Amino acid sequence: MGVPIKSEEPEPPVPTVPRFRPSSLSPSVREFLRSLSGSAQRFWILVVLTGLVSGLSAALLVSFLRWVQRLAWSERGESFLASAMATSASHRVLVTVSGGVLVAVVSLLIRQPLKGHGTASIIESIWVKSGRMQLPRTLFRGVVSIIVVALGAPLGREGALLQSGAATGSALGTRLRLPADQVRLLVACGASAGIAAAYNVPIGGALFGLEVLLGSLALELFGPIVLSCVVATMVSRILIADHPSYLIPAYHLLRPREILLAIAFGPVMGVASALYVRTVNAFAVVLEGGSRVRATLLPVVSMLAVGVAAIWFPQLLGNGYDSVNAALQGHLPLLLLLLLPLLKMVATSLCAGAGIPGGLFTPSLFYGALLGGALGSLAQWVWPGVMPSGAYALLGMGAVLAGTTHASVSAVLIIFELTGNYSIMLPLMLVCVLSAVISRRLCPESLYTSSLLRRNVKLPRASSPNWLRSTDVGALLTPNPPTVRLQTSFQEVVVRLLEVPAGYDLYVTGEDGRLLGVIILDALKGHIPDHSLLGMTVAADVMESSLPRVRIDMSLAEVAYRFGDTFVEHLPVVDEQGLLLGTISKRDILRHGRF
């Protein structure tokens, strides 16, 4: 998927869009703008506009979150956690339950659930829906998500920020009738800009969009993503704050012992990441479905459970920012470092599965930071003289982020930007890569794609431009095609052809299952004999035996070449003995391949 610069087809009529005035720009910029076509200029303006709106919406939503938190919780504390701890047990329960009631009431009013963590729906929009997203519903859902997170839901605020940016890009692209590939890219730009603005990580946000949302680091995608993230981050730094999201000491992980511990901790965090993904999925499977009454009550019951648990563990409330900061500075005891990640994982999975809208990105950082801190504390006990537990909490954040998203490059850069400390890079890179490898082996789907797989949403399997050449036919094989025998009567052949779906053909096989020919509906007219002989005509008389066949061991690139020599939508797939195994579709190759 790239950004078309020129198109040979005439542009459809679009609303008038303001253009740059080159006279007010430097000569080099004027020359660049003159070299662009009108459609390309319009696209780059929309990239900037998407980043701008994403930054503004991020600032507004974060300000709204803080306002709701001050309204709902005590103002005696200097942080959200301190404010929650200053309230009574009944206050914690009532405020948290009110968030569940809000979700239940809103779901009843709009007659559809609000569940979902945002990133998965953005990926679905990009790859399945040609970038289409409903802006009003997405913004409304984002506001509800911000309110319930402020009221104590153990989810992340970033879900609303990502979705608002993505929906903005989708609305701009579809309103101006841009090509589908440009609309998809604008959606990715908006989501990437949202995460960049949320965490003040323009490089990490850009790589997150490329690696997680688009699944490609192609250079033609890099420019628009980076530009939107830079614009959104500039706006965020002006309106929110120009400092790292977390308060992290300057750790120096340069000694051989830190490298060895990173190698040891990487697989452990990979297992923990796979456990996190599987737990979220398990709760979703158990809580999905059921009656409408059950679906309405689940948000209330789940938030009630969180409120009761918060009587003893107020750290579970909200996205856990303050607890992560405490772990990064080494201020949490070992017991909480071991207990809180498990409780947070269960609370997050319960609320997400019950239909509470919110992000899973920040809770995974909480889970990773505290688990990493626990491993660091144990390492200090076994091997005195290693770095403080806060340093390993930092590595744990990156490791779980890489393990749950299967995106180690963006995880490394996000953690690096959160700290601005190059001295952590070597162990950070090791622990992220090892965690991603182990997690992918134990759980092939990421935190985001697993929810799509659960809903039977099929995404492209391609992971590189060489996918067509490195993947064989079995990856896209459709088994059990419709077949007839050589002596099947013409009347029965016609009936069978009318029963098969549009675009499919009828295959003639022998008694042993070998493919003998194909009956194509469009080509049948030229083979029909004299009407008086129709009663004597059988399948062998009207079949086409020269249609190209595909062997099961061929690459998809070879199959694509064979489709160029025929007009049919499906080709038969056979083994070495000529036995019919299934068919392969031209449409599947075009849909799953990334060009």
Coordinates of C-alpha atoms in Angstrom, one line a residue:
M1 CA 0.0 0.0 0.0
G2 CA 1.6 3.3 -1.0
V3 CA 0.8 6.9 -1.7
P4 CA 0.0 7.4 -5.3
I5 CA 1.6 10.6 -6.7
K6 CA -0.1 10.6 -10.0
S7 CA -3.1 8.8 -11.4
E8 CA -3.8 7.9 -15.1
E9 CA -7.6 8.0 -14.4
P10 CA -9.5 11.3 -14.2
E11 CA -10.0 12.6 -10.7
P12 CA -13.6 12.5 -9.5
P13 CA -15.2 15.8 -8.7
V14 CA -14.3 16.8 -5.1
P15 CA -15.1 19.8 -2.9
T16 CA -12.8 22.8 -3.2
V17 CA -9.8 22.4 -0.9
P18 CA -7.6 25.3 0.1
R19 CA -4.1 25.0 -1.4
F20 CA -0.7 26.3 -0.4
R21 CA 0.3 29.7 -1.8
P22 CA 3.9 29.1 -3.0
S23 CA 4.7 32.8 -3.2
S24 CA 5.0 32.9 0.6
L25 CA 7.4 29.9 0.9
S26 CA 11.0 29.4 0.4
P27 CA 12.3 28.6 -3.2
S28 CA 13.0 24.9 -2.3
V29 CA 9.5 24.4 -0.9
R30 CA 7.9 26.2 -3.8
E31 CA 9.8 23.9 -6.2
F32 CA 8.6 20.8 -4.2
L33 CA 5.0 21.9 -4.3
R34 CA 5.1 22.7 -8.1
S35 CA 6.4 19.1 -8.6
L36 CA 3.3 17.7 -6.9
S37 CA 0.0 17.0 -8.7
G38 CA -3.2 18.5 -7.3
S39 CA -4.3 15.2 -5.8
A40 CA -0.9 14.8 -4.1
Q41 CA -1.0 18.3 -2.6
R42 CA -4.4 17.7 -1.3
F43 CA -3.3 14.4 0.3
W44 CA -0.3 16.0 2.1
I45 CA -2.5 18.9 3.4
L46 CA -4.9 16.3 4.8
V47 CA -1.9 14.5 6.5
V48 CA -1.0 17.7 8.3
L49 CA -4.7 18.4 9.1
T50 CA -5.1 14.9 10.5
G51 CA -2.1 15.3 12.8
L52 CA -3.3 18.7 13.9
V53 CA -6.8 17.5 14.8
S54 CA -5.3 14.4 16.5
G55 CA -3.1 16.6 18.7
L56 CA -6.0 18.9 19.5
S57 CA -8.4 16.0 20.3
A58 CA -5.7 14.4 22.5
A59 CA -5.3 17.6 24.5
L60 CA -9.0 18.0 24.9
L61 CA -9.6 14.4 26.0
V62 CA -6.7 14.4 28.4
S63 CA -8.0 17.7 30.0
F64 CA -11.5 16.2 30.1
L65 CA -10.1 13.1 31.9
R66 CA -8.4 15.2 34.5
W67 CA -11.5 17.3 35.1
V68 CA -13.7 14.2 35.6
Q69 CA -11.1 12.7 38.0
R70 CA -11.1 15.9 40.1
L71 CA -14.8 15.9 40.1
A72 CA -15.2 12.2 41.1
W73 CA -12.4 11.8 43.5
S74 CA -10.9 13.6 46.5
E75 CA -8.9 16.8 45.7
R76 CA -6.6 16.2 48.7
G77 CA -4.1 14.1 46.8
E78 CA -1.4 15.3 44.5
S79 CA -2.0 12.5 42.1
F80 CA -4.9 10.3 41.0
L81 CA -3.8 7.4 43.2
A82 CA -3.4 9.7 46.2
S83 CA -6.8 11.1 45.6
A84 CA -8.4 7.6 45.4
M85 CA -6.6 6.5 48.6
A86 CA -7.9 9.6 50.4
T87 CA -11.5 8.5 49.8
S88 CA -13.5 6.0 51.9
A89 CA -14.2 2.4 50.8
S90 CA -17.8 3.1 50.0
H91 CA -16.8 6.1 47.9
R92 CA -14.4 3.9 45.8
V93 CA -17.1 1.4 45.2
L94 CA -19.9 3.9 44.4
V95 CA -17.7 5.9 42.0
T96 CA -16.5 2.8 40.2
V97 CA -19.9 1.3 39.9
S98 CA -21.3 4.5 38.4
G99 CA -18.9 4.0 35.5
G100 CA -20.4 0.6 34.8
V101 CA -23.9 2.0 35.1
L102 CA -23.0 4.7 32.6
V103 CA -21.8 2.1 30.1
A104 CA -25.0 0.0 30.6
V105 CA -27.3 3.0 30.1
V106 CA -25.5 4.3 27.1
S107 CA -25.5 0.8 25.5
L108 CA -29.3 0.6 26.0
L109 CA -29.9 4.0 24.5
I110 CA -27.8 3.5 21.4
R111 CA -28.9 -0.2 21.2
Q112 CA -25.4 -1.6 20.6
P113 CA -22.5 -2.4 22.9
L114 CA -19.5 -0.1 23.4
K115 CA -17.0 -2.9 24.0
G116 CA -13.7 -3.0 22.2
H117 CA -10.3 -1.5 22.9
G118 CA -10.0 0.6 19.7
T119 CA -6.7 -0.5 18.1
A120 CA -8.2 -3.8 16.8
S121 CA -11.1 -1.9 15.2
I122 CA -8.6 0.5 13.6
I123 CA -6.7 -2.4 12.1
E124 CA -10.0 -3.9 10.8
S125 CA -10.9 -0.5 9.3
I126 CA -7.6 -0.3 7.5
W127 CA -7.4 -3.8 6.1
V128 CA -11.1 -4.9 5.7
K129 CA -13.2 -1.7 5.5
S130 CA -11.1 0.4 3.1
G131 CA -10.5 2.9 6.0
R132 CA -14.1 3.6 6.7
M133 CA -15.0 4.6 10.3
Q134 CA -18.0 6.4 11.7
L135 CA -16.8 9.7 13.1
P136 CA -19.8 10.6 15.4
R137 CA -20.0 7.2 16.9
T138 CA -16.3 6.9 17.4
L139 CA -16.0 10.3 19.1
F140 CA -19.0 9.5 21.3
R141 CA -17.5 6.2 22.3
G142 CA -14.2 7.9 23.0
V143 CA -15.8 10.4 25.4
V144 CA -17.6 7.6 27.2
S145 CA -14.3 5.7 27.4
I146 CA -12.5 8.7 28.9
I147 CA -15.3 9.1 31.5
V148 CA -15.2 5.5 32.7
V149 CA -11.4 5.4 32.9
A150 CA -11.6 8.6 35.0
L151 CA -14.1 6.9 37.2
G152 CA -11.7 4.0 37.8
A153 CA -12.0 1.5 35.0
P154 CA -8.7 -0.4 34.9
L155 CA -8.2 0.4 31.2
G156 CA -6.1 2.9 29.2
R157 CA -7.0 6.4 28.0
E158 CA -5.1 5.9 24.8
G159 CA -8.0 4.0 23.2
A160 CA -10.0 7.2 22.8
L161 CA -7.1 9.2 21.5
L162 CA -6.2 6.6 18.9
Q163 CA -9.7 6.2 17.7
S164 CA -10.4 10.0 17.5
G165 CA -7.4 10.5 15.3
A166 CA -8.1 7.5 13.1
A167 CA -11.8 8.5 12.7
T168 CA -10.7 12.0 11.7
G169 CA -8.4 10.7 9.0
S170 CA -11.2 8.5 7.7
A171 CA -13.7 11.3 7.6
L172 CA -11.4 13.6 5.8
G173 CA -10.4 11.0 3.2
T174 CA -13.9 9.7 2.5
R175 CA -15.5 13.2 2.4
L176 CA -13.0 14.3 -0.3
R177 CA -13.3 11.0 -2.1
L178 CA -9.7 10.0 -2.0
P179 CA -8.6 6.6 -3.3
A180 CA -9.0 3.8 -0.8
D181 CA -5.3 3.4 -0.2
Q182 CA -4.9 7.0 0.7
V183 CA -7.9 6.8 3.1
R184 CA -6.3 3.8 4.8
L185 CA -3.1 5.6 5.2
L186 CA -4.9 8.7 6.7
V187 CA -6.5 6.4 9.2
A188 CA -3.1 5.0 10.2
C189 CA -1.7 8.6 10.3
G190 CA -4.5 9.6 12.7
A191 CA -4.1 6.6 15.0
S192 CA -0.3 7.0 15.1
A193 CA -0.6 10.7 15.8
G194 CA -3.0 9.9 18.7
I195 CA -0.5 7.6 20.4
A196 CA 2.3 10.1 19.7
A197 CA 0.4 12.8 21.4
A198 CA -0.8 10.6 24.2
Y199 CA 2.7 9.6 25.3
N200 CA 4.9 12.4 23.8
V201 CA 6.6 9.8 21.6
P202 CA 6.6 11.0 17.9
I203 CA 9.2 8.4 16.8
G204 CA 7.6 5.5 18.7
G205 CA 4.1 6.5 17.6
A206 CA 5.2 6.6 13.9
L207 CA 6.9 3.1 14.2
F208 CA 3.8 1.8 16.1
G209 CA 1.6 2.9 13.1
L210 CA 3.9 1.3 10.6
E211 CA 4.7 -1.9 12.4
V212 CA 1.4 -2.6 14.2
L213 CA -1.3 -1.0 12.1
L214 CA 0.2 -1.2 8.6
G215 CA 2.5 -4.2 9.1
S216 CA 5.2 -2.6 6.9
L217 CA 8.2 -0.3 7.2
A218 CA 8.0 0.7 3.5
L219 CA 9.6 4.1 2.8
E220 CA 6.6 5.4 0.9
L221 CA 4.5 5.0 4.1
F222 CA 7.0 6.6 6.4
G223 CA 6.7 10.2 5.3
P224 CA 2.9 10.7 5.9
I225 CA 3.0 8.8 9.2
V226 CA 6.0 10.8 10.5
L227 CA 4.6 14.1 9.5
S228 CA 1.2 13.5 11.2
C229 CA 3.0 12.4 14.4
V230 CA 5.3 15.4 14.4
V231 CA 2.4 17.8 14.0
A232 CA 0.3 16.0 16.7
T233 CA 3.2 15.9 19.2
M234 CA 3.9 19.6 18.7
V235 CA 0.3 20.4 19.5
S236 CA 0.4 18.1 22.5
R237 CA 3.6 19.6 23.9
I238 CA 2.1 23.1 23.7
L239 CA -1.3 22.2 25.2
I240 CA -0.5 19.4 27.6
A241 CA 3.2 19.2 28.6
D242 CA 6.7 19.1 27.1
H243 CA 8.2 16.3 29.2
P244 CA 8.4 12.5 29.2
S245 CA 5.2 10.7 30.3
Y246 CA 6.9 8.8 33.1
L247 CA 9.3 10.1 35.7
I248 CA 12.3 7.8 35.3
P249 CA 15.8 8.0 36.9
A250 CA 18.8 8.0 34.6
Y251 CA 19.6 4.3 34.8
H252 CA 22.8 3.0 33.1
L253 CA 22.5 -0.6 32.0
L254 CA 25.9 -1.0 30.4
R255 CA 27.7 -3.7 32.4
P256 CA 27.9 -7.4 31.3
R257 CA 25.7 -8.5 34.2
E258 CA 22.8 -6.3 33.0
I259 CA 23.1 -7.8 29.5
L260 CA 23.1 -11.3 31.0
L261 CA 20.0 -10.5 33.1
A262 CA 18.2 -9.1 30.0
I263 CA 18.9 -12.3 28.2
A264 CA 17.5 -14.3 31.1
F265 CA 14.5 -12.0 31.6
G266 CA 13.5 -11.8 28.0
P267 CA 12.0 -15.3 27.7
V268 CA 10.3 -14.9 31.1
M269 CA 8.6 -11.7 29.9
G270 CA 7.7 -13.4 26.6
V271 CA 5.8 -16.1 28.6
A272 CA 4.1 -13.4 30.7
S273 CA 3.1 -11.5 27.5
A274 CA 1.5 -14.6 26.0
L275 CA -0.3 -15.2 29.3
Y276 CA -1.6 -11.6 29.2
V277 CA -3.0 -12.0 25.7
R278 CA -4.5 -15.4 26.4
T279 CA -6.2 -14.1 29.6
V280 CA -7.7 -11.2 27.8
N281 CA -9.1 -13.6 25.1
A282 CA -10.3 -16.1 27.7
F283 CA -12.4 -13.5 29.5
A284 CA -13.8 -12.2 26.2
V285 CA -14.8 -15.7 25.1
V286 CA -16.5 -16.5 28.4
L287 CA -18.3 -13.1 28.7
E288 CA -19.4 -12.7 25.0
G289 CA -22.9 -13.7 23.9
G290 CA -25.8 -14.4 26.2
S291 CA -29.1 -12.5 26.7
R292 CA -29.5 -8.8 26.4
V293 CA -30.1 -8.5 30.1
R294 CA -26.8 -10.3 30.8
A295 CA -24.9 -8.0 28.4
T296 CA -26.5 -4.9 30.1
L297 CA -25.5 -6.1 33.6
L298 CA -22.0 -7.2 32.9
P299 CA -20.5 -3.7 32.9
V300 CA -22.0 -2.9 36.2
V301 CA -20.9 -6.2 37.8
S302 CA -17.4 -6.0 36.5
M303 CA -16.9 -2.4 37.7
L304 CA -18.5 -3.4 41.1
A305 CA -15.8 -6.2 41.3
V306 CA -13.1 -3.6 40.6
G307 CA -14.5 -1.2 43.1
V308 CA -14.5 -3.9 45.9
A309 CA -11.0 -4.9 45.0
A310 CA -9.9 -1.2 45.2
I311 CA -10.8 -1.1 48.8
W312 CA -7.6 -3.0 49.5
F313 CA -5.8 -2.3 46.2
P314 CA -6.6 1.2 45.0
Q315 CA -3.7 0.8 42.5
L316 CA -6.1 -1.1 40.3
L317 CA -8.1 2.0 39.6
G318 CA -7.6 3.9 36.3
N319 CA -4.7 3.3 33.9
G320 CA -2.2 2.8 36.7
Y321 CA 0.1 5.7 35.8
D322 CA 1.1 6.4 39.4
S323 CA 1.9 2.8 40.2
V324 CA 4.1 2.5 37.2
N325 CA 6.0 5.6 38.2
A326 CA 6.5 4.2 41.7
A327 CA 7.8 0.9 40.2
L328 CA 10.2 2.8 37.9
Q329 CA 11.6 4.6 40.8
G330 CA 11.9 1.4 42.9
H331 CA 9.4 2.5 45.6
L332 CA 7.1 -0.5 45.6
P333 CA 7.7 -3.5 47.9
L334 CA 8.2 -7.0 46.4
L335 CA 4.8 -8.3 47.5
L336 CA 2.9 -5.6 45.5
L337 CA 5.3 -6.0 42.6
L338 CA 4.2 -9.7 42.4
L339 CA 0.5 -9.3 43.3
L340 CA -0.6 -6.2 41.5
P341 CA 0.3 -7.3 37.9
L342 CA -1.9 -10.4 38.3
L343 CA -4.7 -8.5 39.8
K344 CA -4.5 -5.8 37.1
M345 CA -4.5 -8.4 34.3
V346 CA -7.6 -10.0 35.7
A347 CA -9.3 -6.7 36.3
T348 CA -8.5 -5.4 32.8
S349 CA -9.6 -8.6 31.1
L350 CA -12.8 -8.7 33.1
C351 CA -13.8 -5.1 32.2
A352 CA -12.7 -5.4 28.6
G353 CA -14.7 -8.6 28.2
A354 CA -17.7 -7.2 29.9
G355 CA -18.0 -4.3 27.5
I356 CA -16.2 -1.4 29.2
P357 CA -14.6 0.7 26.4
G358 CA -10.9 1.6 26.9
G359 CA -7.4 0.8 25.8
L360 CA -5.2 -2.2 26.6
F361 CA -1.9 -0.5 25.8
T362 CA -1.4 1.3 29.1
P363 CA -2.5 -1.7 31.3
S364 CA 0.1 -3.8 29.5
L365 CA 2.7 -1.2 30.5
F366 CA 1.5 -1.5 34.1
Y367 CA 1.7 -5.3 33.9
G368 CA 5.2 -5.3 32.4
A369 CA 6.6 -2.6 34.6
L370 CA 5.6 -4.2 37.9
L371 CA 6.6 -7.7 36.7
G372 CA 10.0 -6.4 35.6
G373 CA 10.4 -4.6 38.9
A374 CA 9.7 -7.9 40.7
L375 CA 12.3 -9.7 38.6
G376 CA 14.7 -6.9 39.4
S377 CA 14.1 -7.2 43.1
L378 CA 14.7 -10.9 43.0
A379 CA 17.8 -10.4 41.0
Q380 CA 19.1 -8.0 43.7
W381 CA 18.5 -10.7 46.3
V382 CA 20.3 -13.4 44.3
W383 CA 23.1 -11.2 42.7
P384 CA 23.9 -8.2 45.0
G385 CA 25.2 -5.2 43.2
V386 CA 22.9 -5.2 40.1
M387 CA 20.9 -2.1 39.1
P388 CA 17.9 -1.2 41.2
S389 CA 14.5 -2.8 40.5
G390 CA 13.3 0.3 38.8
A391 CA 15.7 -0.3 35.9
Y392 CA 14.2 -3.7 35.3
A393 CA 10.7 -2.3 35.6
L394 CA 11.7 -0.2 32.6
L395 CA 12.9 -3.3 30.7
G396 CA 9.7 -5.1 31.7
M397 CA 7.6 -2.3 30.1
G398 CA 9.3 -2.7 26.8
A399 CA 9.4 -6.5 26.9
V400 CA 5.6 -6.8 27.5
L401 CA 4.8 -4.1 25.0
A402 CA 6.9 -6.1 22.4
G403 CA 5.5 -9.4 23.5
T404 CA 1.8 -8.4 23.4
T405 CA 2.0 -6.4 20.1
H406 CA 4.6 -8.6 18.4
A407 CA 6.3 -5.3 17.4
S408 CA 9.7 -5.1 19.0
V409 CA 11.0 -2.2 17.0
S410 CA 8.3 0.2 18.0
A411 CA 8.5 -1.1 21.6
V412 CA 12.2 -0.3 21.8
L413 CA 11.7 3.2 20.4
I414 CA 8.7 4.0 22.6
I415 CA 10.5 3.1 25.8
F416 CA 13.6 5.0 24.6
E417 CA 11.5 8.1 24.0
L418 CA 9.8 7.7 27.4
T419 CA 13.2 7.9 29.0
G420 CA 15.4 9.8 26.7
N421 CA 18.2 7.6 28.0
Y422 CA 20.5 5.8 25.5
S423 CA 22.3 3.9 28.3
I424 CA 19.4 1.4 28.4
M425 CA 19.4 0.5 24.7
L426 CA 21.4 -2.7 24.6
P427 CA 19.5 -4.7 27.3
L428 CA 16.3 -3.1 26.1
M429 CA 16.7 -4.3 22.6
L430 CA 17.6 -7.8 23.8
V431 CA 14.7 -8.2 26.2
C432 CA 12.2 -6.8 23.6
V433 CA 13.3 -9.1 20.8
L434 CA 13.4 -12.2 23.0
S435 CA 10.1 -11.5 24.6
A436 CA 8.5 -11.0 21.1
V437 CA 9.9 -14.2 19.8
I438 CA 8.8 -16.3 22.7
S439 CA 5.4 -14.7 22.9
R440 CA 4.8 -15.2 19.2
R441 CA 5.7 -18.8 19.5
L442 CA 3.3 -19.4 22.4
C443 CA 0.6 -17.1 21.1
P444 CA 0.7 -16.6 17.3
E445 CA -1.8 -13.7 17.4
S446 CA -1.1 -10.4 19.0
L447 CA -3.2 -8.6 21.6
Y448 CA -5.0 -6.8 18.8
T449 CA -5.3 -9.4 16.0
S450 CA -6.5 -12.0 18.4
S451 CA -9.8 -10.2 19.0
L452 CA -10.3 -9.9 15.2
L453 CA -9.6 -13.6 14.8
R454 CA -12.1 -14.3 17.5
R455 CA -14.7 -12.4 15.4
N456 CA -13.6 -14.2 12.3
V457 CA -12.2 -11.1 10.7
K458 CA -9.6 -12.2 8.2
L459 CA -6.5 -10.0 7.8
P460 CA -3.8 -10.2 5.2
R461 CA -1.2 -12.8 6.2
A462 CA 1.6 -11.1 4.3
S463 CA 4.5 -9.7 6.3
S464 CA 6.9 -8.7 3.6
P465 CA 7.0 -7.8 -0.1
N466 CA 8.4 -11.3 -0.8
W467 CA 5.3 -13.0 0.6
L468 CA 4.0 -14.1 -2.7
R469 CA 7.2 -15.8 -3.6
S470 CA 7.8 -17.4 -0.2
T471 CA 4.3 -18.7 0.5
D472 CA 2.8 -21.8 -1.2
V473 CA -0.7 -22.5 -2.5
G474 CA -1.7 -24.3 0.7
A475 CA -2.0 -20.9 2.5
L476 CA -5.0 -19.9 0.4
L477 CA -6.4 -23.3 -0.6
T478 CA -10.2 -23.7 -0.6
P479 CA -11.0 -27.4 -0.2
N480 CA -14.0 -29.5 -1.4
P481 CA -14.8 -27.8 -4.7
P482 CA -18.1 -28.9 -6.5
T483 CA -17.5 -31.9 -8.8
V484 CA -19.3 -34.2 -11.2
R485 CA -18.4 -37.4 -13.0
L486 CA -17.7 -37.9 -16.7
Q487 CA -21.1 -39.5 -17.4
T488 CA -23.2 -36.9 -15.5
S489 CA -26.1 -35.9 -17.7
F490 CA -26.2 -32.4 -19.2
Q491 CA -29.4 -31.6 -17.3
E492 CA -27.8 -32.4 -14.0
V493 CA -24.7 -30.4 -15.0
V494 CA -26.8 -27.3 -15.6
V495 CA -28.6 -27.8 -12.2
R496 CA -25.2 -28.1 -10.4
L497 CA -23.8 -25.0 -12.2
L498 CA -26.8 -23.0 -11.0
E499 CA -26.2 -24.1 -7.5
V500 CA -22.6 -23.1 -7.2
P501 CA -21.7 -19.5 -6.0
A502 CA -21.0 -16.8 -8.6
G503 CA -17.5 -17.1 -10.0
Y504 CA -17.1 -20.8 -9.2
D505 CA -16.9 -23.5 -11.8
L506 CA -17.7 -27.3 -11.9
Y507 CA -14.9 -29.8 -11.9
V508 CA -15.0 -33.2 -13.6
T509 CA -13.2 -35.9 -11.8
G510 CA -12.7 -39.6 -12.3
E511 CA -13.7 -42.4 -9.9
D512 CA -10.2 -42.1 -8.3
G513 CA -10.6 -38.3 -7.7
R514 CA -8.2 -37.3 -10.5
L515 CA -9.1 -34.0 -12.2
L516 CA -10.2 -34.5 -15.9
G517 CA -11.6 -31.1 -16.8
V518 CA -13.6 -28.1 -15.9
I519 CA -17.1 -26.9 -16.9
I520 CA -17.3 -23.2 -17.0
L521 CA -20.8 -21.6 -17.2
D522 CA -19.7 -18.7 -19.5
A523 CA -18.0 -21.0 -21.9
L524 CA -20.8 -23.6 -22.0
K525 CA -22.8 -21.8 -24.6
G526 CA -20.3 -22.6 -27.3
H527 CA -20.2 -26.3 -26.5
I528 CA -23.9 -27.0 -26.5
P529 CA -24.7 -29.4 -29.4
D530 CA -27.9 -29.6 -31.4
H531 CA -30.9 -29.4 -29.1
S532 CA -32.1 -32.8 -30.3
L533 CA -28.9 -34.3 -28.8
L534 CA -29.1 -32.7 -25.3
G535 CA -30.6 -35.8 -23.8
M536 CA -27.5 -37.8 -24.9
T537 CA -25.0 -35.1 -23.8
V538 CA -22.9 -35.8 -20.7
A539 CA -20.2 -33.8 -18.7
A540 CA -17.4 -35.3 -20.8
D541 CA -18.8 -33.6 -23.9
V542 CA -18.8 -30.0 -22.5
M543 CA -15.8 -29.9 -20.2
E544 CA -12.7 -27.9 -20.8
S545 CA -9.5 -29.8 -20.4
S546 CA -6.9 -27.1 -21.3
L547 CA -7.5 -24.9 -18.3
P548 CA -4.2 -24.3 -16.4
R549 CA -3.8 -26.4 -13.2
V550 CA -2.0 -25.4 -10.0
R551 CA 0.2 -27.8 -8.1
I552 CA 0.0 -27.7 -4.3
D553 CA 3.8 -27.0 -4.0
M554 CA 3.7 -23.9 -6.2
S555 CA 4.3 -20.5 -4.8
L556 CA 1.6 -17.9 -4.9
A557 CA 3.8 -15.8 -7.3
E558 CA 3.7 -18.7 -9.8
V559 CA -0.1 -18.9 -9.4
A560 CA -0.5 -15.2 -10.0
Y561 CA 1.4 -15.6 -13.2
R562 CA -0.9 -18.4 -14.4
F563 CA -4.0 -16.3 -13.6
G564 CA -2.6 -13.8 -16.1
D565 CA -3.2 -16.4 -18.9
T566 CA -6.9 -17.1 -18.1
F567 CA -10.1 -15.3 -17.5
V568 CA -11.5 -17.6 -14.7
E569 CA -11.7 -16.5 -11.0
H570 CA -10.6 -19.9 -9.6
L571 CA -7.9 -22.4 -10.7
P572 CA -8.0 -26.1 -9.7
V573 CA -5.2 -27.3 -7.3
V574 CA -3.9 -30.8 -7.7
D575 CA -1.2 -33.0 -6.2
E576 CA 1.6 -34.8 -8.0
Q577 CA -0.8 -37.6 -9.0
G578 CA -3.4 -35.2 -10.4
L579 CA -5.9 -35.7 -7.6
L580 CA -8.1 -32.6 -7.1
L581 CA -7.4 -31.0 -3.7
G582 CA -9.3 -27.8 -4.0
T583 CA -9.2 -24.4 -5.7
I584 CA -7.4 -21.1 -5.3
S585 CA -9.0 -17.7 -5.9
K586 CA -7.6 -14.8 -7.8
R587 CA -9.4 -12.5 -5.4
D588 CA -7.8 -14.1 -2.3
I589 CA -4.3 -13.6 -3.8
L590 CA -5.1 -9.9 -4.4
R591 CA -6.7 -9.4 -1.0
H592 CA -4.0 -11.1 1.1
G593 CA -0.9 -9.9 -0.8
R594 CA 0.6 -6.5 -0.1
F595 CA 1.8 -4.8 -3.2

